[in-house]
mmCIF file of C-alpha atoms in Angstrom:
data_model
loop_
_atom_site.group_PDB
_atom_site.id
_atom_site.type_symbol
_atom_site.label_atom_id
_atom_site.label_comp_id
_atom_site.label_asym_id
_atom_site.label_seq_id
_atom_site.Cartn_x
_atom_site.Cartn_y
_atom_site.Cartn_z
ATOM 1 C CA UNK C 1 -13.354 -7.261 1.931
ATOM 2 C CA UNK C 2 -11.928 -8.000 -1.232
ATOM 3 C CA UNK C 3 -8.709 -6.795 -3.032
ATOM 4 C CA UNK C 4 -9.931 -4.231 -5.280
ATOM 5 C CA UNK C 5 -12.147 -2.919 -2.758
ATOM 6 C CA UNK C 6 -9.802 -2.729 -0.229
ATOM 7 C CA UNK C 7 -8.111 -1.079 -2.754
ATOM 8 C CA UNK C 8 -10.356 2.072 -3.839
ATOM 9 C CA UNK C 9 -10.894 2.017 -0.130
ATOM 10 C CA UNK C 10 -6.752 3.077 0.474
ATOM 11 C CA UNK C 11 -7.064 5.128 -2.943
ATOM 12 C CA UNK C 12 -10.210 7.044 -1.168
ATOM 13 C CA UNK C 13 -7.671 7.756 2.171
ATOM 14 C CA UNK C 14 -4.589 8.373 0.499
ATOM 15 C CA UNK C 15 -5.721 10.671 -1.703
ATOM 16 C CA UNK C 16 -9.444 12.135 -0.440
ATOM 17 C CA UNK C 17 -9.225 14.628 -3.181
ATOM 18 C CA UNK C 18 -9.093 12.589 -6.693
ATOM 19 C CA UNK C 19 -6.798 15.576 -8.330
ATOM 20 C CA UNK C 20 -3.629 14.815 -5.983
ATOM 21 C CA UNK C 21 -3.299 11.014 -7.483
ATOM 22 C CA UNK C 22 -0.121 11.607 -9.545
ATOM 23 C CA UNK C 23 1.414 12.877 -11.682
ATOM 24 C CA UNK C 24 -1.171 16.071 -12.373
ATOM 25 C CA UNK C 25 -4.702 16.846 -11.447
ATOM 26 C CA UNK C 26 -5.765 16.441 -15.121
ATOM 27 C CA UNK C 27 -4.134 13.619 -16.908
ATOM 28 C CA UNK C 28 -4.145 10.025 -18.486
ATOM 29 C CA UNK C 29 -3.681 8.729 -14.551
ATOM 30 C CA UNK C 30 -7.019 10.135 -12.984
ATOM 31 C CA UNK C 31 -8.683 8.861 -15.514
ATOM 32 C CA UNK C 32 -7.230 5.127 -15.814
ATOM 33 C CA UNK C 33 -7.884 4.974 -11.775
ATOM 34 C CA UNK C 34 -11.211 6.553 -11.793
ATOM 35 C CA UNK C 35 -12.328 4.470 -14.719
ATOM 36 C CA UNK C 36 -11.348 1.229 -12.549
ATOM 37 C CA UNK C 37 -13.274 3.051 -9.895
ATOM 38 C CA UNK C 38 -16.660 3.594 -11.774
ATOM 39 C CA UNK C 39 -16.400 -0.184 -12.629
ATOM 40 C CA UNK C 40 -16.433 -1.144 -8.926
ATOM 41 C CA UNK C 41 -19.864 1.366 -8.380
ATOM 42 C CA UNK C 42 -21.331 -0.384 -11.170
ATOM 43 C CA UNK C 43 -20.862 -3.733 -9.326
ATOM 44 C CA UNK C 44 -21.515 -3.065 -5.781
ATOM 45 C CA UNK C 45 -23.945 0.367 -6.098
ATOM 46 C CA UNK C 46 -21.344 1.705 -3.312
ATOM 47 C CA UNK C 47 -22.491 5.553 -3.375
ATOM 48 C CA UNK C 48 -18.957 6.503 -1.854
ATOM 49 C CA UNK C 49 -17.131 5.668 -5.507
ATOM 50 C CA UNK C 50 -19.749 7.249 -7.301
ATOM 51 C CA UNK C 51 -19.486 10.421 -4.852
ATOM 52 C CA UNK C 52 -15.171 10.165 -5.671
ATOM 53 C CA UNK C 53 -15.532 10.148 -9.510
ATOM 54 C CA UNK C 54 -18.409 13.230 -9.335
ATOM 55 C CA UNK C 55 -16.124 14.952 -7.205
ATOM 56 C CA UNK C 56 -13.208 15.083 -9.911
ATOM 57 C CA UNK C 57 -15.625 16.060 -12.522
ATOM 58 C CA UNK C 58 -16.682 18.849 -10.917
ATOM 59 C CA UNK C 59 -13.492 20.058 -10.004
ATOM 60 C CA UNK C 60 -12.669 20.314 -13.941
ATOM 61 C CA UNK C 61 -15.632 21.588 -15.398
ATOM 62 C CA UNK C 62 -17.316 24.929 -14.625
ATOM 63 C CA UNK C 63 -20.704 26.207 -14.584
ATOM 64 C CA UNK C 64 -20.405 27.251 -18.353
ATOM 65 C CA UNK C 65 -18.964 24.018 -19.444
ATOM 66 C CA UNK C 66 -15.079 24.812 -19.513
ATOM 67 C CA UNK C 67 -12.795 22.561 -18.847
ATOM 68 C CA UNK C 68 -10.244 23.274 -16.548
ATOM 69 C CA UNK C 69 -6.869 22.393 -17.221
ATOM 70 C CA UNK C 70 -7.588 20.518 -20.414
ATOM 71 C CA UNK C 71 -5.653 21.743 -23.556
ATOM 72 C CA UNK C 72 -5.465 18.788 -26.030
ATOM 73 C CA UNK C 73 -1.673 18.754 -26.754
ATOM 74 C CA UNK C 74 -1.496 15.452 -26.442
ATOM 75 C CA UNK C 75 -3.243 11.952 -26.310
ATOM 76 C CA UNK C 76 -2.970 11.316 -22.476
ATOM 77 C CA UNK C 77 -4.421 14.529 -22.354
ATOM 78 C CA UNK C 78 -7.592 13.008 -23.822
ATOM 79 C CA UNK C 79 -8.277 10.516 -21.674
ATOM 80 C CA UNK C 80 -10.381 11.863 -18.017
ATOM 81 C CA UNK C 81 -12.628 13.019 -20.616
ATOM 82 C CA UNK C 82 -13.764 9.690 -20.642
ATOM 83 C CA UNK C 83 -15.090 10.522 -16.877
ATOM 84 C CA UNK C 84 -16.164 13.749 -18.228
ATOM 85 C CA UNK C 85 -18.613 11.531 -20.521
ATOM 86 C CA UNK C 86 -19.615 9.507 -17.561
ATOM 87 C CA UNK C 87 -20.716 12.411 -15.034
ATOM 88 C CA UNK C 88 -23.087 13.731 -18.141
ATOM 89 C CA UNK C 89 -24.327 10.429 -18.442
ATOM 90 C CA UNK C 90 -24.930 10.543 -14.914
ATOM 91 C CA UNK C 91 -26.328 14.097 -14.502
ATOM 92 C CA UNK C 92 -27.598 15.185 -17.922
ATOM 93 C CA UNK C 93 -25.978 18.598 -16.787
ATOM 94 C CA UNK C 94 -25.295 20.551 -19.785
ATOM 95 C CA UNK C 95 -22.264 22.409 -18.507
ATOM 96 C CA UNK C 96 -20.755 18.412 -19.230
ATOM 97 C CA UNK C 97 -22.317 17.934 -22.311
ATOM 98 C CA UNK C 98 -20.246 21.299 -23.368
ATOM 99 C CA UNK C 99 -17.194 19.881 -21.911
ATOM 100 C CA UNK C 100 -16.956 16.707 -23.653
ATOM 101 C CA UNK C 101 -17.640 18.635 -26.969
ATOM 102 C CA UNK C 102 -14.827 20.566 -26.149
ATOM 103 C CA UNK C 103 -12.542 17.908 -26.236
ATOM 104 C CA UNK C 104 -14.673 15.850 -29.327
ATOM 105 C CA UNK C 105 -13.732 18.540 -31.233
ATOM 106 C CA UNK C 106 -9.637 18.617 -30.285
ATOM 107 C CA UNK C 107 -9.587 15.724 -32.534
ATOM 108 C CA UNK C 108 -10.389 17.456 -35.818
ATOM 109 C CA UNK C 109 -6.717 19.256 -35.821
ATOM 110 C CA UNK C 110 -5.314 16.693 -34.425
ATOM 111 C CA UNK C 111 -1.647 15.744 -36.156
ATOM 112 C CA UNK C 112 -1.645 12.554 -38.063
ATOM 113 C CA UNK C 113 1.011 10.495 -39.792
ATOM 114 C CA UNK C 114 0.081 9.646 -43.486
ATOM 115 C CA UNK C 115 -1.991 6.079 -42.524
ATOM 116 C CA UNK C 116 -3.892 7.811 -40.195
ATOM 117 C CA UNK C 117 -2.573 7.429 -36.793
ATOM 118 C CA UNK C 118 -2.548 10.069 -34.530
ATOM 119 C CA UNK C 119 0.765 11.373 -32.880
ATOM 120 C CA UNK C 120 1.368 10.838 -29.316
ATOM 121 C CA UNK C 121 1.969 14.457 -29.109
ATOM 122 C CA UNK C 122 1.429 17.086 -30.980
ATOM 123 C CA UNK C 123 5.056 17.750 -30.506
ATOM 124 C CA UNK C 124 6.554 14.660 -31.159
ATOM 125 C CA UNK C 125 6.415 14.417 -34.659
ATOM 126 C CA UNK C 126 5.184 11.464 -36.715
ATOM 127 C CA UNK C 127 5.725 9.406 -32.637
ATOM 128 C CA UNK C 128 2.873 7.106 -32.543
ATOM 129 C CA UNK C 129 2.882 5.216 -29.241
ATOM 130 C CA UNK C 130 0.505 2.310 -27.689
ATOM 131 C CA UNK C 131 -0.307 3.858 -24.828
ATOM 132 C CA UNK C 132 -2.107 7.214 -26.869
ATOM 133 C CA UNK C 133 -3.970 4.328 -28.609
ATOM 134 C CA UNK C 134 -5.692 3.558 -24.937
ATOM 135 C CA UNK C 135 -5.616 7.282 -24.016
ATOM 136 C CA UNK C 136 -7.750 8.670 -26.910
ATOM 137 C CA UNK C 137 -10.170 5.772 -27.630
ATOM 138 C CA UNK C 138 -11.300 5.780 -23.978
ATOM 139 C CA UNK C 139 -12.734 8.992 -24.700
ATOM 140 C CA UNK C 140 -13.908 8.698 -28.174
ATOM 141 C CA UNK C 141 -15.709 5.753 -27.783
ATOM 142 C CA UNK C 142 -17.678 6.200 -24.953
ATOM 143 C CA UNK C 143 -18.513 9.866 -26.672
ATOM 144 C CA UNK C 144 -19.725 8.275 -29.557
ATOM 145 C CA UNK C 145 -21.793 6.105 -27.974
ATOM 146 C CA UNK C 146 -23.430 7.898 -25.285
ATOM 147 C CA UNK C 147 -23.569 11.517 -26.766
ATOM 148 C CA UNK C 148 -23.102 12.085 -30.204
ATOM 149 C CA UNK C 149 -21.179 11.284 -33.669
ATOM 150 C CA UNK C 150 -21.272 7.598 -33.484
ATOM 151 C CA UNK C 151 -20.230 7.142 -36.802
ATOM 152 C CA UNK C 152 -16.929 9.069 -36.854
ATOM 153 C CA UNK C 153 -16.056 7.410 -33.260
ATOM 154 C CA UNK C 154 -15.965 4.014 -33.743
ATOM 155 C CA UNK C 155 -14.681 4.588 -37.210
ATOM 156 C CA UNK C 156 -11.614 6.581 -35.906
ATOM 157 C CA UNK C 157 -11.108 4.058 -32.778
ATOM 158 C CA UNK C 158 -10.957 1.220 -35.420
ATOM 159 C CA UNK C 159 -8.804 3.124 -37.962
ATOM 160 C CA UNK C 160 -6.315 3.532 -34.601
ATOM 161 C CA UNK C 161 -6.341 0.055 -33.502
ATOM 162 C CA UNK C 162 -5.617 -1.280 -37.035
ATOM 163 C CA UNK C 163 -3.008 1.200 -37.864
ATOM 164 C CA UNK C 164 -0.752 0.430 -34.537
ATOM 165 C CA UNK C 165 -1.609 -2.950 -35.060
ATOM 166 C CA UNK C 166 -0.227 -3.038 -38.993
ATOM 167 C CA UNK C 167 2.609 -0.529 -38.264
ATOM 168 C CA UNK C 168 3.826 -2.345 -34.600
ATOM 169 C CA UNK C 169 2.190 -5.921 -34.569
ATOM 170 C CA UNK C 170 5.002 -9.002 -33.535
ATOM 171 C CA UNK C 171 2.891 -12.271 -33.298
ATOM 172 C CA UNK C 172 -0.086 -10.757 -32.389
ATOM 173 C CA UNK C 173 1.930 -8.785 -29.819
ATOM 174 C CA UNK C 174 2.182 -4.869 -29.952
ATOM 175 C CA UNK C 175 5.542 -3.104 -30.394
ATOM 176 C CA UNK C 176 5.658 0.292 -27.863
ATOM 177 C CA UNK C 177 5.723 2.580 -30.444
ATOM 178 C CA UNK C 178 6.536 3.762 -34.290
ATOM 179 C CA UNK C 179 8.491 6.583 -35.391
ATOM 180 C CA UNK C 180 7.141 7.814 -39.310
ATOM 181 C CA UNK C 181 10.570 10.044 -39.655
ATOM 182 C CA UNK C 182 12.730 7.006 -37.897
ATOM 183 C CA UNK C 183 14.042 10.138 -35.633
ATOM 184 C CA UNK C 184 13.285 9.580 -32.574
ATOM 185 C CA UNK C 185 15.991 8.652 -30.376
ATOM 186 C CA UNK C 186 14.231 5.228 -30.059
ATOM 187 C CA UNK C 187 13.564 4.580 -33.318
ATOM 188 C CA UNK C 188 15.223 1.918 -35.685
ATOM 189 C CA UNK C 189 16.595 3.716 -38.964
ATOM 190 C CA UNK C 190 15.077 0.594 -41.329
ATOM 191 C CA UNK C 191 11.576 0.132 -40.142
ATOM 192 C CA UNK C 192 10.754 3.137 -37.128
ATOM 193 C CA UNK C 193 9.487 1.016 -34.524
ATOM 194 C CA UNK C 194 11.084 1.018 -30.957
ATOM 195 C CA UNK C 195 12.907 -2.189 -29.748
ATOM 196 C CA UNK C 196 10.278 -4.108 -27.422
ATOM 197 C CA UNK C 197 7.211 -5.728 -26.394
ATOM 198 C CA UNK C 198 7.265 -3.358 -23.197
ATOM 199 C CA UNK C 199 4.735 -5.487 -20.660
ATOM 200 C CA UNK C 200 2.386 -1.823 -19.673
ATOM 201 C CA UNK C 201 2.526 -0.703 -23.438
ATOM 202 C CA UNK C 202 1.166 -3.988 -24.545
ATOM 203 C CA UNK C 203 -1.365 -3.434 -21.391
ATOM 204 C CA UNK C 204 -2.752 -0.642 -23.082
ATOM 205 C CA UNK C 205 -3.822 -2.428 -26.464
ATOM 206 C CA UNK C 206 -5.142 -4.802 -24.053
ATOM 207 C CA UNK C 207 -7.547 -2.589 -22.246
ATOM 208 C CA UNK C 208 -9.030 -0.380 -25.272
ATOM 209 C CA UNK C 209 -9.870 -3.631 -27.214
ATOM 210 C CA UNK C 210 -12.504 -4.817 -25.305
ATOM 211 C CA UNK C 211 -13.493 -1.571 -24.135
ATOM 212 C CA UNK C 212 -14.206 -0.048 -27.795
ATOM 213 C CA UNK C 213 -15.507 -4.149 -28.776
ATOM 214 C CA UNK C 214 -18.499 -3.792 -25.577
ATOM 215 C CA UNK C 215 -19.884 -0.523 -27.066
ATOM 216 C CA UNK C 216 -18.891 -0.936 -31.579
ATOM 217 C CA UNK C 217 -21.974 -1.897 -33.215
ATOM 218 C CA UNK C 218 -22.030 -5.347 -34.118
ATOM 219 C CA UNK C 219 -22.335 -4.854 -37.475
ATOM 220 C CA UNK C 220 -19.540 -2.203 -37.664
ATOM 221 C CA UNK C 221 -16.903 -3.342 -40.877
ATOM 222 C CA UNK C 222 -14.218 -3.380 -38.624
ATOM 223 C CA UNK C 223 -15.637 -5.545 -35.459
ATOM 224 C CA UNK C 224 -14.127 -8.890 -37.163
ATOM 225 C CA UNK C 225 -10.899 -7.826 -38.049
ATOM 226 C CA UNK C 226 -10.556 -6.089 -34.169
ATOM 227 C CA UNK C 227 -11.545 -9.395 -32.963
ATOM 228 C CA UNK C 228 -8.871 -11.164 -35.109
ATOM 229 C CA UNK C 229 -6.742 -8.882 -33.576
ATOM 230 C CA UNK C 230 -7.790 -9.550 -30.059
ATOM 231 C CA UNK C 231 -7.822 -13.404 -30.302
ATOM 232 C CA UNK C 232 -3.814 -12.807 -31.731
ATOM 233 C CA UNK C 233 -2.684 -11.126 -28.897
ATOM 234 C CA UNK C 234 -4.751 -13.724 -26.453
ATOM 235 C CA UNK C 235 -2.656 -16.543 -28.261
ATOM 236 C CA UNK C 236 0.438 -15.069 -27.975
ATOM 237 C CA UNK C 237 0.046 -14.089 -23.754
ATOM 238 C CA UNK C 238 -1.149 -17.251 -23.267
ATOM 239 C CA UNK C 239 2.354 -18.975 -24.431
ATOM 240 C CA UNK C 240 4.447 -16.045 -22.834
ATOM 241 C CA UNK C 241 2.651 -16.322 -19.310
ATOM 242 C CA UNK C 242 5.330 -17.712 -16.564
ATOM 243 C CA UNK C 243 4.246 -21.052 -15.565
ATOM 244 C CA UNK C 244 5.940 -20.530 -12.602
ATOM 245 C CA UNK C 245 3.441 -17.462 -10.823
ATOM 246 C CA UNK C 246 0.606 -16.739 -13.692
ATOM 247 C CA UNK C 247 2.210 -12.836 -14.467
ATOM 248 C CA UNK C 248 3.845 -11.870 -17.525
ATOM 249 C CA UNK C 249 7.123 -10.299 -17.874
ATOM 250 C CA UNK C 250 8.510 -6.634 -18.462
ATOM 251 C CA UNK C 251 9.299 -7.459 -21.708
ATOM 252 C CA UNK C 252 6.511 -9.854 -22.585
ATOM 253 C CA UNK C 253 8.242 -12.012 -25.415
ATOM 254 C CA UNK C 254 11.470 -12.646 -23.746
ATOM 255 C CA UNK C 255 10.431 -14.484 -20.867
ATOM 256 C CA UNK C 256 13.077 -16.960 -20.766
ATOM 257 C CA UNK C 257 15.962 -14.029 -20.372
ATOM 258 C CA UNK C 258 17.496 -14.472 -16.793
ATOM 259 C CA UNK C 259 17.131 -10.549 -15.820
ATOM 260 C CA UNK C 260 13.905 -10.368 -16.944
ATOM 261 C CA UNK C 261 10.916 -9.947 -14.335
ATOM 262 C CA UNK C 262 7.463 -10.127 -13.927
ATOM 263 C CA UNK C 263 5.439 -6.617 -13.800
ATOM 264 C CA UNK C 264 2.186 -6.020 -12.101
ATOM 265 C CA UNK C 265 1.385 -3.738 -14.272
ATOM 266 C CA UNK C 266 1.112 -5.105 -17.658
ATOM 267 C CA UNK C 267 0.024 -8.472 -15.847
ATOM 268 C CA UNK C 268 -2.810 -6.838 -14.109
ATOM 269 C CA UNK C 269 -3.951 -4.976 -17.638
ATOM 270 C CA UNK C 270 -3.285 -8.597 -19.297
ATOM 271 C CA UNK C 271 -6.152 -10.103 -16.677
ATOM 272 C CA UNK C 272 -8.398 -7.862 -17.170
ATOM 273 C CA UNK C 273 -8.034 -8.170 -20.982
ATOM 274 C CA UNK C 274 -8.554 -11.818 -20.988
ATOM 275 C CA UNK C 275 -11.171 -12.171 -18.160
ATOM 276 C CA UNK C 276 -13.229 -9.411 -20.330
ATOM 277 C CA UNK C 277 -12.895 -11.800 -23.977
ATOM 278 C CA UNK C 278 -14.250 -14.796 -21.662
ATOM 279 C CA UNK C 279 -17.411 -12.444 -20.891
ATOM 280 C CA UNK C 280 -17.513 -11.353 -24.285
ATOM 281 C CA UNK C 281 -17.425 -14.574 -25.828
ATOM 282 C CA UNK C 282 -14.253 -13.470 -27.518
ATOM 283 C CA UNK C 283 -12.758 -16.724 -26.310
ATOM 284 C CA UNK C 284 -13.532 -20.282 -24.669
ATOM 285 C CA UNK C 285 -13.733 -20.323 -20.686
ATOM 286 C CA UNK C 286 -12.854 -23.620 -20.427
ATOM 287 C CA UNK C 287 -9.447 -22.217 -22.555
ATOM 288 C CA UNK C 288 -8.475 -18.996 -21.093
ATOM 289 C CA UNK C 289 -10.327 -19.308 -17.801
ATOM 290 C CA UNK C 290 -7.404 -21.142 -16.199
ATOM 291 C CA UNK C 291 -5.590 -18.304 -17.510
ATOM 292 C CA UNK C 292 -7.101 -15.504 -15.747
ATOM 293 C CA UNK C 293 -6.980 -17.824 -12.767
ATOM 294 C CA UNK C 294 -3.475 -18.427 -12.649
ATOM 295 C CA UNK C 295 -2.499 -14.670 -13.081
ATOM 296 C CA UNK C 296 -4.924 -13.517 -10.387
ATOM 297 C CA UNK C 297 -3.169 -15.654 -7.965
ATOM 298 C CA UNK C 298 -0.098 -14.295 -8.715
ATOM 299 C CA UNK C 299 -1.212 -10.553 -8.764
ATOM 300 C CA UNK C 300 -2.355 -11.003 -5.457
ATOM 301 C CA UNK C 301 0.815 -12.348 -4.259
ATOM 302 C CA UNK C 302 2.082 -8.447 -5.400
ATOM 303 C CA UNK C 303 -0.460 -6.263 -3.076
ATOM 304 C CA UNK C 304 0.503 -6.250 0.525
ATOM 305 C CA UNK C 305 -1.254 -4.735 3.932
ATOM 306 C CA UNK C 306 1.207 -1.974 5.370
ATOM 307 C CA UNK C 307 1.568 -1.012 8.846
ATOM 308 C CA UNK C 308 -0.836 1.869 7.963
ATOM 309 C CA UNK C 309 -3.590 -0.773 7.136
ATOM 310 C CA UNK C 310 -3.353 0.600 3.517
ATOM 311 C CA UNK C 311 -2.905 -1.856 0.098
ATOM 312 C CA UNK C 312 0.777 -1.511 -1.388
ATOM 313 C CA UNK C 313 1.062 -2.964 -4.919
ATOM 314 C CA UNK C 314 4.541 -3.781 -5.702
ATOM 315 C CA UNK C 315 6.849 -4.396 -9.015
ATOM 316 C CA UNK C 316 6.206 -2.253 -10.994
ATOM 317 C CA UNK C 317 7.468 0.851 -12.433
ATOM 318 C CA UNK C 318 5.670 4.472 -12.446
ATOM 319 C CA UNK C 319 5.937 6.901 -16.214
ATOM 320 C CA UNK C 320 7.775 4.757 -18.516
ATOM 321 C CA UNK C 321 8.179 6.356 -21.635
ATOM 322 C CA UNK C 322 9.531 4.970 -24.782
ATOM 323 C CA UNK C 323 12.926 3.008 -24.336
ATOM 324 C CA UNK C 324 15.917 2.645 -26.943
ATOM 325 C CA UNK C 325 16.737 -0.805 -25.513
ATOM 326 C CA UNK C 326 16.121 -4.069 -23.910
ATOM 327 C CA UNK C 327 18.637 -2.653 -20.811
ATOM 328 C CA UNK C 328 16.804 0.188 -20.385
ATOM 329 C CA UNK C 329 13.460 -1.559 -19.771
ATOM 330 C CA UNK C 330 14.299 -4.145 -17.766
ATOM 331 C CA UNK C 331 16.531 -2.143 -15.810
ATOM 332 C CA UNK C 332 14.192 1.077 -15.059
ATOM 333 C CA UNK C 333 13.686 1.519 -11.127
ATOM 334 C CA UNK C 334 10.670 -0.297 -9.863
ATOM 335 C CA UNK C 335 8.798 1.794 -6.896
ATOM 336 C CA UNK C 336 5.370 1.053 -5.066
ATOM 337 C CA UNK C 337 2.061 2.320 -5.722
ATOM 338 C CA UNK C 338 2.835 2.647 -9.303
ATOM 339 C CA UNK C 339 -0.282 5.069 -10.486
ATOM 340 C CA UNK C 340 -0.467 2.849 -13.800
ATOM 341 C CA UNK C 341 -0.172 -0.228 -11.347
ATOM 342 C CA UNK C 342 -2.236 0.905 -9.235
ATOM 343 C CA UNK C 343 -4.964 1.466 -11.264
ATOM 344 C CA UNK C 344 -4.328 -1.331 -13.339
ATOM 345 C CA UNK C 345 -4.507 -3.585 -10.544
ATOM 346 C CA UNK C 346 -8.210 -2.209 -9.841
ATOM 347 C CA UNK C 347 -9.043 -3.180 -13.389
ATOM 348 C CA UNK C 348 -8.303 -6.389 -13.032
ATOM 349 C CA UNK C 349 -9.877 -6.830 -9.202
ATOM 350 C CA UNK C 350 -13.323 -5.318 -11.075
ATOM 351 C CA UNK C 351 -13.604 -8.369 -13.245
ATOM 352 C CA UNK C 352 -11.223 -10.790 -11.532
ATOM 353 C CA UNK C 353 -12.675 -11.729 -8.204
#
């Protein structure tokens, strides 16, 4: 059996019902996991994944189409819509078609900063972080393409990935996050932006470029400059990856500091990433393939058998939010069964093995 399916299989036992994966039964976390999890039924047909994502769709959306639990306060909030999308893909059931309206339309009020980019939170004032960039494209896109408002979609998802690219970019790598009114906690008084390359945050630029690249038009004005983009950041991992094991490190461009170490989650999110431009033609095989090898290897070296006869993934840390320093990343406690490692690490199995 291999990793990632040995994986969903644990996923499927620990956690029968998909609401009780942490943190909350409707948040960015089902979604990431059950997103790795529809990958795996689109490459082995296995009925038992596709019966585990139905299963949380249902659970959210009732007969009339309302979604349960959903509020749109906040980016993360946006993103099991994306399995909302794939269940009316799957059904044609209008009760989801209603549902994923609901939550097209959260974006029209949604708070902005002046160049566009959305807030993390609608509370947290002119914050825009990485991760929301992941959160609410995942959604949008895959609206746009399989239901409705094309246009607008890919239009907003490019507008997002150039603005936290142009406000947070540091050779071709992507800050955390960006503060408009420089007053968050985090935030540097001169320019706004937090202090580091944080390994997951980076992960999630990683994983919304090629998933809003498969579905853009081809002809969309953006698609070159998001490919610029892409190829930047590809560059840049590719010098920063530790010779020594293939995986990356928490904070990606300070490899060479002593207490650094390697995370599992922004490595396995980094895999994926690359292994996806390869089958994109975003980049050369012969190039980056060796890449995606070497980091593989050394992802699998982090997911252990337990005495249960359930996958552990290890090194990694679980709801890391925005950091003021260096310290405080590298230093934040590290736990098993991450939920963003977890599911990152499925990701990358999906495409990597």
């Amino acid at each position: 059996m291999k990793l990632s399916e040995k994986l969903a299989e644990t996923l499927i036992k620990r956690y029968p019902n998909p609401n009780d994966y942490p943190y909350k039964s409707w948040s960015y976390s089902q979604g990431f996991m059950l997103w790795g999890m529809e990958a795996l039924w689109r490459k082995t047909g296995e009925k038992k994944y596709y019966d585990y994502i139905m299963s949380y769709a249902e659970t959210h959306v009732d007969s009339d189409g309302k979604l349960l639990k959903f509020d749109g306060s906040s980016m993360d909030d946006m993103m099991s819509g994306a399995v909302i999308v794939w269940a009316y893909t799957q059904t044609n059931a209008q009760k989801f078609r209603i549902a994923c309206d609901t939550i097209r339309k959260s974006y029209n009020d949604y708070p902005r900063n002046p160049d566009g980019g959305f807030w993390h939170n609608r509370k947290l004032k002119g914050q825009m972080w990485v991760d929301g960039v992941f959160m609410g494209q995942m959604f949008l896109t895959k609206y746009g393409y399989y239901i409705a408002d094309k246009e607008y979609c890919f239009d907003e998802a490019a507008l997002q990935l150039k603005v936290i690219y142009d406000r947070c970019n540091k050779d071709g790598l992507i800050i955390h996050a960006y503060s408009e009114d420089r007053q968050a906690s985090w935030a540097d008084k001169t320019t706004g932006l937090s202090p580091e390359v944080w390994s997951e945050g980076l992960g999630w630029y990683a994983l919304i470029l090629p998933q809003v690249l498969e579905l853009m038009p081809a002809d969309h004005r953006d698609r070159e400059r998001l490919v610029r983009q892409y190829k930047e950041m590809l560059d840049s991992l590719k010098k920063h990856q530790s010779p020594a094991n293939g995986l990356w490190f928490q904070v990606v461009d300070k490899d060479k500091e002593p207490d650094n170490w390697n995370d599992t989650s922004g490595s396995a999110m980094f895999a994926y990433s690359i292994q996806k431009a390869v089958e994109l033609g975003i980049v050369k095989k012969d190039e980056f393939g060796p890449v995606v090898k070497k980091a593989w290897q050394g992802l699998v070296t982090k997911a252990k058998i337990n005495d249960e006869g359930l996958l552990d993934i290890y090194d990694a840390c679980d709801g890391v939010c925005v950091k003021k320093d260096y310290e405080t990343y590298i230093n934040y406690p590290r736990s098993v069964n991450a939920k963003e490692a977890v599911a990152a690490f499925l990701w990358a199995g999906g495409v990597c093995e």
